[in-house]
C-alpha cells in the first residue's frame, strides 16, 4: 500500500525545491509523476515556483470544492481535455506531488489519502503548518491528522535558531490581522522566526 506523506516547514525551508527535486528523481528513473497545487495559490499562476529560481508547470490545479481524486484520475488516465502539460507520457503514475498543501480543504486532503490507499499511488504533500497568527491551516491540520508519514523541513531564524513560525509583514510592519490567506508578493511578505523572535516582535502574544 502506498502512503500519504506531509512534508512541512516554515517559509523558506525549501518545500517547493524539495518537491521539484523529488519529481526529478522519479523522472530520472523513467517514472511518471503528476504535479498539482490549489488554485488559490496565485504565485506563479499554474507553476510551482522555488525561491532558488526553479519553476515547473503543474499538471492540474485544485479549485475550492473540487474533488482532488477525480482531478487526479482524469489526469492519470489522460481523459481530461483541459489537461496541462504532461511531463512524462509513460503510464502508470508513480507519484503525485502537491505543492502549497496547506491551502487544500480537509475533504481534498482525504482525497489524497484515498489516492494513496485505494489507487496505490504515493502522495507527497508539501506545505506549512500554521499561518501568521500561529493558527493551523485547515489543510495542514487534516494532513497532520491522517498522513502516514510526517517530515519536518527545517530552516533558520535571523538569530540562527530553528524557525517555526511565519510572520506577515506589510512593508516593515508586522501585522496580526487580516485574512488567513495572503499570497507572498509586492504588498505582503513573510519572515520565518523562532519562538523567541516571534514573541519579541509580537509583544509576547501568540496569534490574536
CSV table of N, CA and C in Angstrom, one decimal, residues 2-118:
chain,number,residue,atom,x,y,z
A,2,UNK,N,0.5,2.2,-0.9
A,2,UNK,CA,1.3,3.5,-0.9
A,2,UNK,C,0.9,4.3,0.3
A,3,UNK,N,1.6,5.4,0.5
A,3,UNK,CA,1.4,6.3,1.7
A,3,UNK,C,1.2,7.7,1.3
A,4,UNK,N,0.6,8.4,2.2
A,4,UNK,CA,0.5,9.9,2.1
A,4,UNK,C,1.5,10.5,3.0
A,5,UNK,N,2.4,11.3,2.5
A,5,UNK,CA,3.4,12.0,3.2
A,5,UNK,C,3.1,13.5,3.3
A,6,UNK,N,3.3,14.1,4.5
A,6,UNK,CA,3.2,15.5,4.7
A,6,UNK,C,4.6,16.0,5.0
A,7,UNK,N,5.2,16.8,4.1
A,7,UNK,CA,6.5,17.4,4.4
A,7,UNK,C,6.3,18.9,4.6
A,8,UNK,N,6.5,19.3,5.8
A,8,UNK,CA,6.1,20.7,6.3
A,8,UNK,C,7.3,21.4,6.8
A,9,UNK,N,7.2,22.7,6.8
A,9,UNK,CA,8.2,23.6,7.4
A,9,UNK,C,7.8,25.0,7.3
A,10,UNK,N,8.5,25.9,8.0
A,10,UNK,CA,8.2,27.3,7.9
A,10,UNK,C,8.6,27.8,6.5
A,11,UNK,N,8.2,29.1,6.2
A,11,UNK,CA,8.6,29.7,5.0
A,11,UNK,C,10.1,29.6,4.8
A,12,UNK,N,10.5,29.5,3.5
A,12,UNK,CA,11.9,29.4,3.1
A,12,UNK,C,12.6,28.1,3.6
A,13,UNK,N,11.9,27.1,3.9
A,13,UNK,CA,12.5,25.8,4.3
A,13,UNK,C,12.8,24.9,3.1
A,14,UNK,N,12.5,25.3,1.9
A,14,UNK,CA,12.9,24.5,0.7
A,14,UNK,C,11.8,23.5,0.3
A,15,UNK,N,10.6,23.8,0.6
A,15,UNK,CA,9.5,22.9,0.3
A,15,UNK,C,9.3,22.7,-1.2
A,16,UNK,N,9.2,23.8,-1.9
A,16,UNK,CA,9.0,23.7,-3.4
A,16,UNK,C,10.2,23.1,-4.1
A,17,UNK,N,11.4,23.5,-3.5
A,17,UNK,CA,12.6,23.0,-4.1
A,17,UNK,C,12.7,21.5,-3.9
A,18,UNK,N,12.3,21.0,-2.7
A,18,UNK,CA,12.2,19.6,-2.4
A,18,UNK,C,11.3,18.8,-3.3
A,19,UNK,N,10.1,19.5,-3.6
A,19,UNK,CA,9.1,18.9,-4.5
A,19,UNK,C,9.7,18.7,-5.9
A,20,UNK,N,10.3,19.7,-6.4
A,20,UNK,CA,10.9,19.7,-7.7
A,20,UNK,C,12.0,18.7,-7.8
A,21,UNK,N,12.8,18.5,-6.7
A,21,UNK,CA,13.9,17.5,-6.7
A,21,UNK,C,13.3,16.1,-6.7
A,22,UNK,N,12.2,15.9,-5.9
A,22,UNK,CA,11.5,14.6,-5.9
A,22,UNK,C,11.0,14.2,-7.3
A,23,UNK,N,10.4,15.2,-8.0
A,23,UNK,CA,9.9,15.0,-9.3
A,23,UNK,C,11.1,14.6,-10.3
A,24,UNK,N,12.2,15.3,-10.2
A,24,UNK,CA,13.3,15.0,-11.0
A,24,UNK,C,13.9,13.6,-10.7
A,25,UNK,N,13.9,13.2,-9.4
A,25,UNK,CA,14.4,11.9,-9.1
A,25,UNK,C,13.5,10.8,-9.7
A,26,UNK,N,12.2,10.9,-9.6
A,26,UNK,CA,11.3,9.9,-10.2
A,26,UNK,C,11.6,9.8,-11.7
A,27,UNK,N,11.6,11.0,-12.4
A,27,UNK,CA,11.6,11.0,-13.8
A,27,UNK,C,13.0,10.6,-14.4
A,28,UNK,N,14.0,10.8,-13.6
A,28,UNK,CA,15.4,10.3,-14.0
A,28,UNK,C,15.4,8.8,-14.1
A,29,UNK,N,14.5,8.2,-13.4
A,29,UNK,CA,14.4,6.7,-13.4
A,29,UNK,C,13.3,6.2,-14.4
A,30,UNK,N,12.8,7.1,-15.2
A,30,UNK,CA,11.8,6.8,-16.2
A,30,UNK,C,10.4,6.6,-15.7
A,31,UNK,N,10.1,7.2,-14.5
A,31,UNK,CA,8.8,7.1,-14.0
A,31,UNK,C,8.0,8.3,-14.1
A,32,UNK,N,6.7,8.2,-14.2
A,32,UNK,CA,5.8,9.3,-14.5
A,32,UNK,C,5.3,9.9,-13.1
A,33,UNK,N,5.3,11.2,-13.0
A,33,UNK,CA,4.8,11.9,-11.9
A,33,UNK,C,3.8,12.9,-12.3
A,34,UNK,N,2.9,13.3,-11.4
A,34,UNK,CA,1.9,14.4,-11.6
A,34,UNK,C,2.2,15.4,-10.6
A,35,UNK,N,2.1,16.7,-10.9
A,35,UNK,CA,2.2,17.8,-10.0
A,35,UNK,C,0.9,18.6,-9.9
A,36,UNK,N,0.5,19.0,-8.7
A,36,UNK,CA,-0.7,19.7,-8.5
A,36,UNK,C,-0.5,20.7,-7.4
A,37,UNK,N,-1.4,21.7,-7.4
A,37,UNK,CA,-1.5,22.7,-6.3
A,37,UNK,C,-2.9,23.3,-6.2
A,38,UNK,N,-3.3,23.8,-5.1
A,38,UNK,CA,-4.5,24.5,-5.0
A,38,UNK,C,-4.5,25.8,-5.9
A,39,UNK,N,-5.6,26.1,-6.5
A,39,UNK,CA,-5.6,27.3,-7.4
A,39,UNK,C,-5.6,28.6,-6.7
A,40,UNK,N,-5.9,28.5,-5.3
A,40,UNK,CA,-5.8,29.8,-4.6
A,40,UNK,C,-4.4,30.3,-4.5
A,41,UNK,N,-3.4,29.5,-4.7
A,41,UNK,CA,-2.0,29.9,-4.7
A,41,UNK,C,-1.7,30.5,-6.1
A,42,UNK,N,-1.8,31.8,-6.2
A,42,UNK,CA,-1.7,32.5,-7.5
A,42,UNK,C,-0.2,32.9,-7.8
A,43,UNK,N,0.7,32.6,-6.8
A,43,UNK,CA,2.1,32.9,-7.1
A,43,UNK,C,2.6,31.9,-8.2
A,44,UNK,N,3.0,32.5,-9.3
A,44,UNK,CA,3.5,31.6,-10.4
A,44,UNK,C,2.3,31.1,-11.2
A,45,UNK,N,1.1,31.5,-11.0
A,45,UNK,CA,-0.1,31.1,-11.7
A,45,UNK,C,-0.1,29.5,-11.7
A,46,UNK,N,0.1,28.8,-12.8
A,46,UNK,CA,0.0,27.4,-12.8
A,46,UNK,C,1.4,26.7,-12.7
A,47,UNK,N,2.3,27.4,-12.1
A,47,UNK,CA,3.7,26.9,-11.9
A,47,UNK,C,3.9,26.7,-10.4
A,48,UNK,N,4.8,25.7,-10.1
A,48,UNK,CA,5.5,25.6,-8.9
A,48,UNK,C,6.7,26.4,-8.9
A,49,UNK,N,6.9,27.4,-8.0
A,49,UNK,CA,8.0,28.3,-8.0
A,49,UNK,C,8.8,28.1,-6.8
A,50,UNK,N,10.1,27.8,-7.0
A,50,UNK,CA,11.1,27.7,-5.9
A,50,UNK,C,11.8,29.0,-5.7
A,51,UNK,N,12.1,29.3,-4.5
A,51,UNK,CA,12.9,30.5,-4.2
A,51,UNK,C,14.3,30.5,-4.7
A,52,UNK,N,14.7,29.3,-5.2
A,52,UNK,CA,16.0,29.2,-5.9
A,52,UNK,C,15.9,29.6,-7.3
A,53,UNK,N,14.7,29.9,-7.8
A,53,UNK,CA,14.5,30.3,-9.2
A,53,UNK,C,14.0,29.2,-10.1
A,54,UNK,N,13.8,28.0,-9.6
A,54,UNK,CA,13.4,26.9,-10.4
A,54,UNK,C,11.8,27.0,-10.5
A,55,UNK,N,11.3,26.7,-11.7
A,55,UNK,CA,9.9,26.7,-11.9
A,55,UNK,C,9.5,25.5,-12.8
A,56,UNK,N,8.2,25.1,-12.6
A,56,UNK,CA,7.7,24.0,-13.4
A,56,UNK,C,6.2,24.0,-13.4
A,57,UNK,N,5.6,23.8,-14.5
A,57,UNK,CA,4.1,23.8,-14.6
A,57,UNK,C,3.5,22.6,-13.9
A,58,UNK,N,2.4,22.9,-13.2
A,58,UNK,CA,1.7,21.8,-12.6
A,58,UNK,C,0.8,21.1,-13.7
A,59,UNK,N,0.5,19.9,-13.4
A,59,UNK,CA,-0.4,19.1,-14.3
A,59,UNK,C,-1.9,19.4,-14.1
A,60,UNK,N,-2.2,19.8,-12.9
A,60,UNK,CA,-3.6,20.3,-12.7
A,60,UNK,C,-3.7,21.1,-11.4
A,61,UNK,N,-4.6,22.0,-11.5
A,61,UNK,CA,-4.9,22.9,-10.3
A,61,UNK,C,-6.1,22.3,-9.6
A,62,UNK,N,-6.2,22.6,-8.3
A,62,UNK,CA,-7.3,22.0,-7.5
A,62,UNK,C,-8.1,23.2,-7.0
A,63,UNK,N,-9.3,23.5,-7.6
A,63,UNK,CA,-10.1,24.6,-7.1
A,63,UNK,C,-10.9,24.2,-5.9
A,64,UNK,N,-11.3,25.3,-5.2
A,64,UNK,CA,-12.2,25.1,-4.0
A,64,UNK,C,-13.4,24.3,-4.3
A,65,UNK,N,-13.7,23.3,-3.5
A,65,UNK,CA,-14.9,22.5,-3.8
A,65,UNK,C,-14.8,21.3,-4.7
A,66,UNK,N,-13.6,21.2,-5.4
A,66,UNK,CA,-13.4,20.2,-6.3
A,66,UNK,C,-12.9,18.9,-5.7
A,67,UNK,N,-13.1,17.8,-6.3
A,67,UNK,CA,-12.6,16.5,-5.8
A,67,UNK,C,-11.2,16.3,-6.3
A,68,UNK,N,-10.2,16.3,-5.4
A,68,UNK,CA,-8.8,16.1,-5.8
A,68,UNK,C,-8.6,14.7,-6.5
A,69,UNK,N,-9.4,13.7,-6.0
A,69,UNK,CA,-9.2,12.4,-6.5
A,69,UNK,C,-9.7,12.3,-8.0
A,70,UNK,N,-10.9,13.0,-8.3
A,70,UNK,CA,-11.4,13.0,-9.6
A,70,UNK,C,-10.4,13.7,-10.6
A,71,UNK,N,-9.9,14.8,-10.1
A,71,UNK,CA,-8.9,15.5,-11.0
A,71,UNK,C,-7.7,14.7,-11.2
A,72,UNK,N,-7.2,14.0,-10.2
A,72,UNK,CA,-6.1,13.1,-10.4
A,72,UNK,C,-6.4,12.0,-11.3
A,73,UNK,N,-7.5,11.4,-11.2
A,73,UNK,CA,-7.9,10.2,-12.0
A,73,UNK,C,-8.0,10.7,-13.5
A,74,UNK,N,-8.6,11.9,-13.7
A,74,UNK,CA,-8.7,12.4,-15.1
A,74,UNK,C,-7.3,12.5,-15.7
A,75,UNK,N,-6.4,13.1,-15.0
A,75,UNK,CA,-5.0,13.3,-15.5
A,75,UNK,C,-4.3,12.0,-15.6
A,76,UNK,N,-4.4,11.1,-14.7
A,76,UNK,CA,-3.7,9.8,-14.7
A,76,UNK,C,-4.1,9.0,-15.9
A,77,UNK,N,-5.3,9.1,-16.3
A,77,UNK,CA,-5.8,8.3,-17.4
A,77,UNK,C,-5.9,9.0,-18.7
A,78,UNK,N,-5.5,10.3,-18.7
A,78,UNK,CA,-5.5,11.1,-19.9
A,78,UNK,C,-6.8,11.4,-20.6
A,79,UNK,N,-7.9,11.5,-19.7
A,79,UNK,CA,-9.2,11.8,-20.3
A,79,UNK,C,-9.7,13.2,-19.9
A,80,UNK,N,-8.8,14.1,-19.6
A,80,UNK,CA,-9.1,15.5,-19.3
A,80,UNK,C,-8.8,16.4,-20.4
A,81,UNK,N,-9.7,16.9,-21.2
A,81,UNK,CA,-9.4,17.7,-22.3
A,81,UNK,C,-8.7,19.0,-22.0
A,82,UNK,N,-8.8,19.5,-20.7
A,82,UNK,CA,-8.2,20.7,-20.3
A,82,UNK,C,-6.9,20.5,-19.6
A,83,UNK,N,-6.3,19.3,-19.8
A,83,UNK,CA,-5.1,18.9,-19.0
A,83,UNK,C,-3.9,19.8,-19.5
A,84,UNK,N,-3.1,20.2,-18.5
A,84,UNK,CA,-1.9,20.9,-18.7
A,84,UNK,C,-0.9,20.0,-19.2
A,85,UNK,N,0.3,20.5,-19.4
A,85,UNK,CA,1.5,19.7,-20.0
A,85,UNK,C,1.7,18.4,-19.2
A,86,UNK,N,1.7,17.3,-19.8
A,86,UNK,CA,2.2,16.0,-19.2
A,86,UNK,C,3.7,15.9,-19.5
A,87,UNK,N,4.4,15.8,-18.4
A,87,UNK,CA,5.9,15.9,-18.5
A,87,UNK,C,6.5,14.6,-18.9
A,88,UNK,N,6.0,13.5,-18.5
A,88,UNK,CA,6.5,12.2,-18.9
A,88,UNK,C,5.3,11.4,-19.3
A,89,UNK,N,5.1,11.0,-20.6
A,89,UNK,CA,3.9,10.4,-21.1
A,89,UNK,C,4.1,8.8,-21.0
A,90,UNK,N,4.4,8.3,-19.9
A,90,UNK,CA,4.5,6.8,-19.7
A,90,UNK,C,3.8,6.4,-18.5
A,91,UNK,N,2.6,5.9,-18.7
A,91,UNK,CA,1.8,5.4,-17.5
A,91,UNK,C,2.5,4.2,-16.9
A,92,UNK,N,2.1,3.8,-15.7
A,92,UNK,CA,1.2,4.5,-14.8
A,92,UNK,C,1.9,5.6,-14.0
A,93,UNK,N,1.1,6.3,-13.3
A,93,UNK,CA,1.6,7.4,-12.4
A,93,UNK,C,2.3,6.8,-11.2
A,94,UNK,N,3.6,7.2,-11.0
A,94,UNK,CA,4.4,6.6,-9.9
A,94,UNK,C,4.2,7.4,-8.6
A,95,UNK,N,3.9,8.7,-8.8
A,95,UNK,CA,3.8,9.6,-7.6
A,95,UNK,C,3.0,10.8,-7.9
A,96,UNK,N,2.2,11.3,-6.9
A,96,UNK,CA,1.5,12.6,-7.0
A,96,UNK,C,2.2,13.5,-6.1
A,97,UNK,N,2.6,14.7,-6.6
A,97,UNK,CA,3.3,15.7,-5.7
A,97,UNK,C,2.4,16.9,-5.6
A,98,UNK,N,2.1,17.4,-4.4
A,98,UNK,CA,1.2,18.5,-4.2
A,98,UNK,C,1.9,19.6,-3.5
A,99,UNK,N,2.0,20.8,-4.1
A,99,UNK,CA,2.6,22.0,-3.5
A,99,UNK,C,1.6,22.8,-2.8
A,100,UNK,N,2.0,23.6,-1.8
A,100,UNK,CA,1.1,24.5,-1.0
A,100,UNK,C,-0.1,23.8,-0.5
A,101,UNK,N,0.1,22.6,0.1
A,101,UNK,CA,-1.0,21.7,0.5
A,101,UNK,C,-1.8,22.3,1.7
A,102,UNK,N,-1.2,23.3,2.4
A,102,UNK,CA,-2.0,23.9,3.5
A,102,UNK,C,-3.3,24.6,3.0
A,103,UNK,N,-3.3,25.0,1.7
A,103,UNK,CA,-4.5,25.6,1.1
A,103,UNK,C,-5.6,24.7,0.7
A,104,UNK,N,-5.4,23.4,0.8
A,104,UNK,CA,-6.4,22.4,0.5
A,104,UNK,C,-7.5,22.4,1.5
A,105,UNK,N,-8.7,22.0,1.1
A,105,UNK,CA,-9.8,21.8,2.0
A,105,UNK,C,-9.6,20.4,2.7
A,106,UNK,N,-10.1,20.2,3.9
A,106,UNK,CA,-10.0,18.9,4.6
A,106,UNK,C,-10.4,17.7,3.7
A,107,UNK,N,-11.6,17.9,3.0
A,107,UNK,CA,-12.1,16.8,2.2
A,107,UNK,C,-11.1,16.5,1.0
A,108,UNK,N,-10.4,17.5,0.5
A,108,UNK,CA,-9.4,17.3,-0.5
A,108,UNK,C,-8.2,16.5,0.0
A,109,UNK,N,-7.8,16.8,1.3
A,109,UNK,CA,-6.8,16.0,1.9
A,109,UNK,C,-7.2,14.6,2.1
A,110,UNK,N,-8.5,14.4,2.4
A,110,UNK,CA,-9.0,13.0,2.5
A,110,UNK,C,-8.9,12.3,1.1
A,111,UNK,N,-9.1,13.1,0.0
A,111,UNK,CA,-8.9,12.5,-1.3
A,111,UNK,C,-7.4,12.1,-1.5
A,112,UNK,N,-6.5,12.9,-1.0
A,112,UNK,CA,-5.1,12.5,-1.2
A,112,UNK,C,-4.8,11.1,-0.5
A,113,UNK,N,-5.4,11.0,0.7
A,113,UNK,CA,-5.3,9.7,1.4
A,113,UNK,C,-5.9,8.6,0.6
A,114,UNK,N,-7.1,8.8,0.0
A,114,UNK,CA,-7.7,7.8,-0.9
A,114,UNK,C,-6.8,7.4,-2.1
A,115,UNK,N,-6.2,8.4,-2.7
A,115,UNK,CA,-5.3,8.2,-3.8
A,115,UNK,C,-4.2,7.2,-3.4
A,116,UNK,N,-3.6,7.5,-2.2
A,116,UNK,CA,-2.5,6.6,-1.7
A,116,UNK,C,-3.0,5.2,-1.4
A,117,UNK,N,-4.1,5.1,-0.7
A,117,UNK,CA,-4.6,3.8,-0.2
A,117,UNK,C,-5.3,3.0,-1.2
A,118,UNK,N,-6.3,3.7,-1.9
A,118,UNK,CA,-7.1,3.0,-2.9
A,118,UNK,C,-6.5,2.9,-4.2
